Coordinates of C-alpha atoms in Angstrom, one line a residue:
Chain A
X5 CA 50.3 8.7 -159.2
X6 CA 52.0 10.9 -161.4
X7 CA 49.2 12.1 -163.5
X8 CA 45.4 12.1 -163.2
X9 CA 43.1 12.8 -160.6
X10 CA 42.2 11.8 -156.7
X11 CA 38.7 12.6 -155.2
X12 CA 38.6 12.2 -151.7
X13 CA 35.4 11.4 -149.4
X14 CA 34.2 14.0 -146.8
X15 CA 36.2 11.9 -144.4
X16 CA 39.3 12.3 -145.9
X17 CA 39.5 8.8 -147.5
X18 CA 40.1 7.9 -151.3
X19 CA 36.6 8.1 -153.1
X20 CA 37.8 8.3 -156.7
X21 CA 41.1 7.6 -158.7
X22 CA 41.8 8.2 -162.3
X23 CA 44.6 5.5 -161.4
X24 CA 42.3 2.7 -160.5
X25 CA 39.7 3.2 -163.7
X26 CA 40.2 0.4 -166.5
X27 CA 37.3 0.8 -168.1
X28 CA 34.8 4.0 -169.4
X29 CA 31.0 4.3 -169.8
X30 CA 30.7 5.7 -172.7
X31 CA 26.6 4.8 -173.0
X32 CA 23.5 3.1 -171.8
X33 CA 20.3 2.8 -174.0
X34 CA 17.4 0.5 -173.9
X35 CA 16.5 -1.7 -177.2
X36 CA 12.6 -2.5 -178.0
X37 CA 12.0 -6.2 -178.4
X38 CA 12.5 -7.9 -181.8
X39 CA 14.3 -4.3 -182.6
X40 CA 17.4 -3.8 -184.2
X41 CA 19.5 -0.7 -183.3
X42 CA 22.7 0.7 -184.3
X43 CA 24.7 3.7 -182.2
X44 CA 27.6 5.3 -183.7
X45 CA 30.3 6.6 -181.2
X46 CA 33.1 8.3 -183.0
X47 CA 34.9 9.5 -179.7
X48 CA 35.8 5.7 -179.2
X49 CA 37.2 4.6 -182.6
X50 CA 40.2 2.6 -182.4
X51 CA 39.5 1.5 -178.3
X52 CA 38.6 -1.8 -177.0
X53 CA 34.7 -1.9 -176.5
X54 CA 32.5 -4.1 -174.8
X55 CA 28.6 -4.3 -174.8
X56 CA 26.8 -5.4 -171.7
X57 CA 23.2 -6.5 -172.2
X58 CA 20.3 -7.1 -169.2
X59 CA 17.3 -8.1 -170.4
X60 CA 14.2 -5.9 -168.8
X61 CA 11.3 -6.9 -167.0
X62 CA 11.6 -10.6 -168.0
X63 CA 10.5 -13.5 -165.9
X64 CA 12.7 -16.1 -164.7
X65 CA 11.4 -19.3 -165.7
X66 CA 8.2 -18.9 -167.3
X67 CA 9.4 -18.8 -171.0
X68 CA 11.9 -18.9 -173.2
X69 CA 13.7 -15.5 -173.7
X70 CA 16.2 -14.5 -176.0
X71 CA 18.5 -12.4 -175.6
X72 CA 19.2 -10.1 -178.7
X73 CA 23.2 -9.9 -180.4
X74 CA 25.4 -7.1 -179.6
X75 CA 28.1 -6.2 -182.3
X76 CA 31.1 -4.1 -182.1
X77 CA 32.2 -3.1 -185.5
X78 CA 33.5 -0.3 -187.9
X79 CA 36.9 0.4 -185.6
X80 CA 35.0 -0.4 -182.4
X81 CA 32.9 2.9 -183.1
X82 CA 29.2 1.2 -183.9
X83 CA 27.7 -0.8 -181.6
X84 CA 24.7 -2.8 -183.5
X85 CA 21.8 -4.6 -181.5
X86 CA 19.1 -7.2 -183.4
X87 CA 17.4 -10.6 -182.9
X88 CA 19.2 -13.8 -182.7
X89 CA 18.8 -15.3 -186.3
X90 CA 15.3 -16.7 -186.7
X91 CA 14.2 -15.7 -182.3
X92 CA 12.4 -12.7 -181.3
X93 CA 14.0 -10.7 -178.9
X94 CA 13.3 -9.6 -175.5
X95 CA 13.7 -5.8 -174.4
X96 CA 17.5 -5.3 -173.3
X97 CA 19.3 -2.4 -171.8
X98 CA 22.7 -2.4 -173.5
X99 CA 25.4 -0.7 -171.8
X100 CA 28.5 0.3 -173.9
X101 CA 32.3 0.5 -172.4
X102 CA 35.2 1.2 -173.6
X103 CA 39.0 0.9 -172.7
X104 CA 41.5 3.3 -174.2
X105 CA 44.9 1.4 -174.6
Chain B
X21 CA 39.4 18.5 -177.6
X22 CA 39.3 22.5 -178.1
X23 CA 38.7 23.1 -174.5
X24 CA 37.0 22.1 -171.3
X25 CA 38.9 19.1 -169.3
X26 CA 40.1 16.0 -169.6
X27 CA 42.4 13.7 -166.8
X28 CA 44.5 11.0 -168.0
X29 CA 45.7 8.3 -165.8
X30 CA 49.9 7.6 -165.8
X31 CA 49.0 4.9 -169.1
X32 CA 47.7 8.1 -171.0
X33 CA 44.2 6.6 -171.0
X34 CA 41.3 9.0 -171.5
X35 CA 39.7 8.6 -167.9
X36 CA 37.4 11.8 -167.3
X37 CA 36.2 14.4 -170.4
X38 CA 33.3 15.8 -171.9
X39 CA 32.3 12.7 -173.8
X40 CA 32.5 10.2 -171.8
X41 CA 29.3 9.4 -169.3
X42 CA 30.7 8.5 -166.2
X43 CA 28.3 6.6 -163.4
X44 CA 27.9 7.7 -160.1
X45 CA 27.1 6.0 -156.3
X46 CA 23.0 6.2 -156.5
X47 CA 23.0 4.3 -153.2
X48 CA 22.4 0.8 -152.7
X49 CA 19.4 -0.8 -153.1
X50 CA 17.1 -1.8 -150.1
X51 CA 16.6 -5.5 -149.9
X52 CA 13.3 -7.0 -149.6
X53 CA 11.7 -10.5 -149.3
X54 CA 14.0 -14.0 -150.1
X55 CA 12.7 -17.2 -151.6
X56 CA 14.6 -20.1 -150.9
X57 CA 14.4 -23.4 -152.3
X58 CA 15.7 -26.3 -154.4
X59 CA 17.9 -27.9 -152.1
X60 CA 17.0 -31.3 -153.8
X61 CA 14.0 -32.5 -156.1
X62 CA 10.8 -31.4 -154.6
X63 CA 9.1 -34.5 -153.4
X64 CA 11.5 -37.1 -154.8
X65 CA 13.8 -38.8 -152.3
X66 CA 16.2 -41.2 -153.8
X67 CA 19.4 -41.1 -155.9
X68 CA 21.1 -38.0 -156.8
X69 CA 18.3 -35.9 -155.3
X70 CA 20.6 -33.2 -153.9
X71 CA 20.7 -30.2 -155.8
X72 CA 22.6 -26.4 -155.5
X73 CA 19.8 -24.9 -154.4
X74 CA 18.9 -21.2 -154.4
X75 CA 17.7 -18.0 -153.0
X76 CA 16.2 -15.0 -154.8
X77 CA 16.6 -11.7 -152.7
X78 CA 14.4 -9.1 -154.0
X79 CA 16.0 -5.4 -154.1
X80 CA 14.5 -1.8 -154.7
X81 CA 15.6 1.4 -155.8
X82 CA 14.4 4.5 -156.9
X83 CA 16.2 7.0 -159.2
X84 CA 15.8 8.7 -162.5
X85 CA 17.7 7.2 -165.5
X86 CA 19.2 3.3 -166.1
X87 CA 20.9 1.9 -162.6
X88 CA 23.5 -0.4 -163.0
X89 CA 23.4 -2.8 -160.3
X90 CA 26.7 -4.3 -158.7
X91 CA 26.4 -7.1 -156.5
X92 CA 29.2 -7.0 -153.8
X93 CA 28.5 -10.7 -152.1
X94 CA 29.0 -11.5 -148.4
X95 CA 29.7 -14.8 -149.2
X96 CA 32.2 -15.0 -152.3
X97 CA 31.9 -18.8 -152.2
X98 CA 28.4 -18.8 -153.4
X99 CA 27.3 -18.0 -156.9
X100 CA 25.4 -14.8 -157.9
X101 CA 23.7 -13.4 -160.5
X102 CA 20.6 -10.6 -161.5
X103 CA 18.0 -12.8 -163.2
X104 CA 15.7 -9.9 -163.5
X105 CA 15.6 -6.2 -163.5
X106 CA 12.6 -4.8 -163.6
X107 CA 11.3 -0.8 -163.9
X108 CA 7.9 0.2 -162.5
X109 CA 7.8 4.0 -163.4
X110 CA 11.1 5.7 -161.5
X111 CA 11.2 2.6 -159.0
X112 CA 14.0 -0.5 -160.0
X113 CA 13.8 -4.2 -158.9
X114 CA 16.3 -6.1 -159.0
X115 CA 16.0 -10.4 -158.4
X116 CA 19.6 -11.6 -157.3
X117 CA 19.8 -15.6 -157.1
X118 CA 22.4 -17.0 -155.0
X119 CA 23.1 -20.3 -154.7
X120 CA 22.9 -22.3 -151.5
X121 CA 19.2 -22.4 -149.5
X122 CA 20.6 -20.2 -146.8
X123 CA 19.3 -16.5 -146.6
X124 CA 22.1 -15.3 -144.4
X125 CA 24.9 -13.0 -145.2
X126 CA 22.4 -11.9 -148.3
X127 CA 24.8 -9.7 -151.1
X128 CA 24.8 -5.9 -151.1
X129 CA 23.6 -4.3 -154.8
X130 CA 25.5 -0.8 -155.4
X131 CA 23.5 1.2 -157.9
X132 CA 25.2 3.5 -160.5
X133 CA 23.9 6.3 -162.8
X134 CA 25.1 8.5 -165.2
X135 CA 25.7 11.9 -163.9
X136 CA 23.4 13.5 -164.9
X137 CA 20.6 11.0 -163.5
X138 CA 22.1 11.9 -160.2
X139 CA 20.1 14.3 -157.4
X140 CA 21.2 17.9 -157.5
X141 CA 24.0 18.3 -154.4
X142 CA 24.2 20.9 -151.8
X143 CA 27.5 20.4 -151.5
X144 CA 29.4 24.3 -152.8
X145 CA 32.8 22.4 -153.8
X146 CA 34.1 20.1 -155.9
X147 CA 34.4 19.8 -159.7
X148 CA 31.5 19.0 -162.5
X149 CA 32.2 18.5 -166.1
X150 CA 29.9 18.8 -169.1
X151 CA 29.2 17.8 -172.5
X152 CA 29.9 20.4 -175.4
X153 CA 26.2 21.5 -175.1
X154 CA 26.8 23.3 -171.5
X155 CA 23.6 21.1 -170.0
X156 CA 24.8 17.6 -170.0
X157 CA 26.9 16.5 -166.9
X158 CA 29.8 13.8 -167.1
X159 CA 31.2 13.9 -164.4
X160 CA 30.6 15.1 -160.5
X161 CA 33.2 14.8 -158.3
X162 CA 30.7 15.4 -155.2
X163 CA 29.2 12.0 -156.4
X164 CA 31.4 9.0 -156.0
X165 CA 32.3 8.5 -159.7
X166 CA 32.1 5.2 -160.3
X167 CA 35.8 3.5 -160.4
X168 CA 35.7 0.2 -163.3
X169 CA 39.0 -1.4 -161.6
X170 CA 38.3 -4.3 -163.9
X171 CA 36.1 -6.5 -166.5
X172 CA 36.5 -7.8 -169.7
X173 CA 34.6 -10.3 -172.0
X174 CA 32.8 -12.9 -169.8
X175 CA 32.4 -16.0 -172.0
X176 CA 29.8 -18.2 -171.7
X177 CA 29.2 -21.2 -169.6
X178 CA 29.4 -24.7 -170.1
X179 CA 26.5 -25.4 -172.9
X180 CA 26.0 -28.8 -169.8
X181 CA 25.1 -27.3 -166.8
X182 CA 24.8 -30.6 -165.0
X183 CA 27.8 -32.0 -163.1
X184 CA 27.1 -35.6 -164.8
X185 CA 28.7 -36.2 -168.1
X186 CA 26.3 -35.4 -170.9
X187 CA 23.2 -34.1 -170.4
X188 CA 20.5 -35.8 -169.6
X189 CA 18.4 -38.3 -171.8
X190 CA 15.5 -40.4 -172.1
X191 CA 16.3 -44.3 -172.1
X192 CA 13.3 -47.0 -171.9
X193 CA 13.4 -50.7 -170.7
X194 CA 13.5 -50.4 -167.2
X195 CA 11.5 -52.2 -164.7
X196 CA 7.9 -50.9 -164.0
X197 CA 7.7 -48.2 -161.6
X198 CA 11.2 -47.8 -162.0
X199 CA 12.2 -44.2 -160.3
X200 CA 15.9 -44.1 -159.3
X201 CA 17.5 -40.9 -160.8
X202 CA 20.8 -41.6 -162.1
X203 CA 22.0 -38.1 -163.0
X204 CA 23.8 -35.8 -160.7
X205 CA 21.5 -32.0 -162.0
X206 CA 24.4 -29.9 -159.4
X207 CA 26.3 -27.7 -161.3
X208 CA 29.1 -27.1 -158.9
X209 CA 32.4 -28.1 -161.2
X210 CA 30.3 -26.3 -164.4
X211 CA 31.7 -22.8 -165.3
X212 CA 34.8 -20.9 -167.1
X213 CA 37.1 -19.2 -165.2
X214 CA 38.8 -15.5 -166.5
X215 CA 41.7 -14.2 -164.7
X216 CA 41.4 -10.4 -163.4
X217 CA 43.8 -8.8 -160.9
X218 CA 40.6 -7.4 -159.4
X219 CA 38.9 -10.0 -158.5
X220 CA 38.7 -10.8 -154.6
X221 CA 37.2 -12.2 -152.2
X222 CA 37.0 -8.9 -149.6
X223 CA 35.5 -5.9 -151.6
X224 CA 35.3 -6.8 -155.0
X225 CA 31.6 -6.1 -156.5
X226 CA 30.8 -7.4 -160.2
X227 CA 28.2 -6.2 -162.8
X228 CA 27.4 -9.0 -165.3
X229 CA 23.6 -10.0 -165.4
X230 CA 22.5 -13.7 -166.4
X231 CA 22.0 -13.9 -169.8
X232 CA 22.3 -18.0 -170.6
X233 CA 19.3 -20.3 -169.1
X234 CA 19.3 -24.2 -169.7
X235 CA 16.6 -26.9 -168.8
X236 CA 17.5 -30.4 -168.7
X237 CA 15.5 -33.6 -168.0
X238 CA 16.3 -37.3 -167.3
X239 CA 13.4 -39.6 -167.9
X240 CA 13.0 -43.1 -167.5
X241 CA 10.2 -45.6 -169.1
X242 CA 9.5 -48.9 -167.6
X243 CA 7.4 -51.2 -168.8
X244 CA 6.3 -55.3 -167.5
X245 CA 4.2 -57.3 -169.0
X246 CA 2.3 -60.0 -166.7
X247 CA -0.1 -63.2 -167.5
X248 CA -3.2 -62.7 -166.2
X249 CA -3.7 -66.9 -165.4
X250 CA -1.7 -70.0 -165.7
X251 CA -3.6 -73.3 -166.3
X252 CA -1.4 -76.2 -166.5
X253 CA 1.8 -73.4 -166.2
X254 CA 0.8 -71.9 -169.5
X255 CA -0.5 -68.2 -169.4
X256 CA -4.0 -69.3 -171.2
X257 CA -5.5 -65.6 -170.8
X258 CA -3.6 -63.5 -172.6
X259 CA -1.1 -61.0 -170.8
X260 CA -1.5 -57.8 -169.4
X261 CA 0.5 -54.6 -169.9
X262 CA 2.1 -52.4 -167.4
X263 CA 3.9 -49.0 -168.1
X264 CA 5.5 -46.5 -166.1
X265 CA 7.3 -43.0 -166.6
X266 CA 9.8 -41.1 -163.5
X267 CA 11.3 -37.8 -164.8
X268 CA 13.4 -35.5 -163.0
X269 CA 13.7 -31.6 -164.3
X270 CA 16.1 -28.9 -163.6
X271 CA 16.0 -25.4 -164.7
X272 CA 19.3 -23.4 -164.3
X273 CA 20.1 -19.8 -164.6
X274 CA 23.4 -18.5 -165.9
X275 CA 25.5 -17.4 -162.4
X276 CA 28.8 -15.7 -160.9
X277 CA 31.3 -16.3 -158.5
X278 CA 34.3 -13.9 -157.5
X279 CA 37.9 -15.8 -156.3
X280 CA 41.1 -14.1 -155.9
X281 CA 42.1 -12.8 -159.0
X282 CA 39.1 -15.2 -160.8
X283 CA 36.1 -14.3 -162.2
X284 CA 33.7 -17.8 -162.8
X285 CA 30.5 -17.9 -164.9
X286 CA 28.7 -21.0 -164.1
X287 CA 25.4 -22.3 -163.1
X288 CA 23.0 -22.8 -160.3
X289 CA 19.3 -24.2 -160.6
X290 CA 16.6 -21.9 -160.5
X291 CA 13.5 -24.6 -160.4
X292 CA 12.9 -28.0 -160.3
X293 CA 10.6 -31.1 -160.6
X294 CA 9.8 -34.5 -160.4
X295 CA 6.7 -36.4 -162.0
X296 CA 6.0 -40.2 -161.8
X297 CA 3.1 -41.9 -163.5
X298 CA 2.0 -45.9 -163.3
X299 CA -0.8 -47.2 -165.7
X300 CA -1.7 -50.8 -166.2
X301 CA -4.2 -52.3 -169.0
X302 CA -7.8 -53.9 -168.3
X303 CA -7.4 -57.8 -168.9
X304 CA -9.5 -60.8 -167.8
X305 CA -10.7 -60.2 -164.4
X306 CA -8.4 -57.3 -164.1
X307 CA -10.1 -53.9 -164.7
X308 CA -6.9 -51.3 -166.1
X309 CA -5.9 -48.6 -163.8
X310 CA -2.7 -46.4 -162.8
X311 CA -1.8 -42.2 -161.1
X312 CA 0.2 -40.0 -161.7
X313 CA 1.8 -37.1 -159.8
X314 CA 4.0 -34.3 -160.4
X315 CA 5.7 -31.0 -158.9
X316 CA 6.0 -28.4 -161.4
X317 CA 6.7 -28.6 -165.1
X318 CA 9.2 -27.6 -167.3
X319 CA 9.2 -24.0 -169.2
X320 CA 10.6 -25.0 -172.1
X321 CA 11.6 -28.5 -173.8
X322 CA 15.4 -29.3 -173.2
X323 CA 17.9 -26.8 -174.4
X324 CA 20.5 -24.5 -173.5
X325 CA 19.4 -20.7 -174.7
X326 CA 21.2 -17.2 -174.6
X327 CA 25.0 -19.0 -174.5
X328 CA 26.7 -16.0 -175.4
X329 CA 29.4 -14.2 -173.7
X330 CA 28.8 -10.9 -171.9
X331 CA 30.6 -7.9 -170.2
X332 CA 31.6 -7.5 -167.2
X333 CA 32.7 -5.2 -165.3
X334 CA 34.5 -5.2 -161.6
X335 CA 34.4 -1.8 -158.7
X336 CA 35.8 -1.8 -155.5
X337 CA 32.6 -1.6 -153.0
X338 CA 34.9 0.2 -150.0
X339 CA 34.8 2.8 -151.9
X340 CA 31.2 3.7 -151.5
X341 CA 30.7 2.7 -148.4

């Protein structure tokens, strides 16, 4: 590598490479069910951003469960959370990445 | 930035500063008891009564703050996926299906924090970096930061998680007692495939939980109608009825699979049943009558929910080892 940063394990092997590292977490927060929810990052405006969303303490098969939206918008800085249109919404963690290129 | 640090990688992308949270190796989760089941149709034997099948390893961890789990398989032919993650004060569980009815080689879940979740080290060197307000750590090189090698936009899976064409139906006129399932509920050829250089079947570990559920059933009506005497080879005492219903029901869970340089989001079925009932009218000497049985029933009426893409993200699992 010409630039970045190596951490290596106590055993002398590669723990940690700025060169291997596509994507950033940038944050995690947990969204109430049927709540809507919008987080502005401005340290990420003009990145690629992706949303991931697990639903929390939902069971399996017993019910149906919806899973709420996750929108990236206003130059990939706002990440907005709500219902599906007309469906409740179960609680979600959301966990917000982002890939400067 | 006005100060503190920041490491680029040879692109020029932002990899380590003060604003971004990186995760950190929590340790992985301990694994608990496995279900296994759904080889085939529970108590049906018969046509197309082979199914995936599935196990559902139960993992905990404790920690403070929001783990993200990675599940690093020991069997990258079989598909995975978290169908639930569950919090019980500082204490995480984590369901992971796979598919198949064996529980050997169960997967390994790697869990992540942010790092300022992570347990205070004793260790005197290394490097820590902060957010603006001095309190907040992002990053901890005495931690295993957690290395994203890949990910992307995982779209969904086939809206049909069933390996038959169409899903299944309801269709009348068969025979009474009728009960030979003609659809095929695996899911095996069912999924979308994204290319990613990380993918691989030797260390890889993905983070994507299982958003998209379906439930599908095939049902068939039969019906015969009988006459209750002859006299002369006329039926001269009216007819009696016969009906009969067989359904077959598959519930599937949105699930992953890492090849080389391929990440797949398909299916595999999480529950099944069968249920059969017989009934017959009263007429002439004949009093009515019938039974019925079934294994289970279905959580919802027949739909495909949640068929939305989702994020996710690939790590190299040697690396925290």
């Amino acid at each position: 590598m010409a630039h970045g940063l190596n951490v290596y394990k106590v055993d002398g092997s590669l723990g940690f490479s700025t060169a291997d590292v596509t994507w950033q977490t940038i944050a995690q927060f947990t969204v109430a069910a049927n709540a809507t929810v919008a987080n502005t990052y401005s340290e990420i405006a003009g990145m690629t951003v992706i949303a991931q969303r697990q639903l929390v303490n939902v069971p399996p098969a017993a019910q149906e469960d919806y899973v709420p939206n996750a929108v990236i918008s206003n130059n990939s800085q706002t990440v907005t959370v709500s219902p599906q249109s007309g469906l409740s919404s179960s609680q979600c963690i959301i966990h917000v990445l982002a890939q400067d290129t | 930035m006005a100060y503190g640090f920041e490491a680029k990688n040879d692109y020029g992308n932002i990899i380590i500063n003060d604003t971004i949270e990186n995760l950190h190796f929590i340790g992985k989760a301990t694994r608990g008891s496995a279900d296994s089941a759904y080889g085939d149709i529970p108590n049906y034997s018969g046509s197309n009564d082979t199914l995936d099948g599935r196990v559902v390893h139960t993992y905990t961890i404790t920690c403070s703050g929001t783990p993200v789990a990675f599940i690093k398989p020991n069997d990258y032919s079989r598909w995975h996926s978290v169908i639930k993650q569950s919090v019980s004060g500082t204490t995480w569980t984590f369901e992971v299906m796979i598919s198949g009815t064996s529980t050997s080689n169960p997967p390994d879940v790697y869990c992540f924090v942010n790092a300022d979740d992570i347990p205070s080290s004793s260790e005197t060197h290394g490097m820590q970096v902060f957010k603006s307000d001095g309190t907040t750590k992002t990053f901890d090189s005495r931690k295993q930061p957690l290395a994203i090698t890949g990910g992307g936009t995982a779209s969904a899976p086939p809206s049909d998680p069933t390996n038959s064409s169409g899903t299944p139906g309801t269709t009348s006129g068969h025979p009474w007692n009728y009960a030979t399932n003609d659809h095929d509920f695996r899911s095996s050829n069912r999924y979308t495939e994204h290319s990613n250089s990380a993918a691989n079947t030797s260390d890889a570990m993905f983070s994507c939980p299982s958003l998209a559920q379906a439930c599908y059933k095939r049902q068939m009506h039969g019906f015969h109608q009988s006459c209750i005497c002859y006299i002369f080879g006329w039926c001269a005492c009216g007819y009696q009825d016969h009906w009969s219903t067989a359904s077959w029901w598959v519930m599937y869970r949105n699930a992953f699979r890492l090849r080389s340089g391929k990440f797949d989001a398909g299916w595999t079925g999480y529950a099944a049943g069968y249920a059969f009932s017989s009934a017959y009218e009263s007429g002439g000497w004949f009093g009515g009558g019938g039974g019925s049985y079934s294994s289970g029933t279905m959580p919802y009426t027949a739909k495909t929910i949640n068929l939305q893409s989702n994020a996710y993200i690939l790590a190299d699992s040697s690396r925290y080892d």
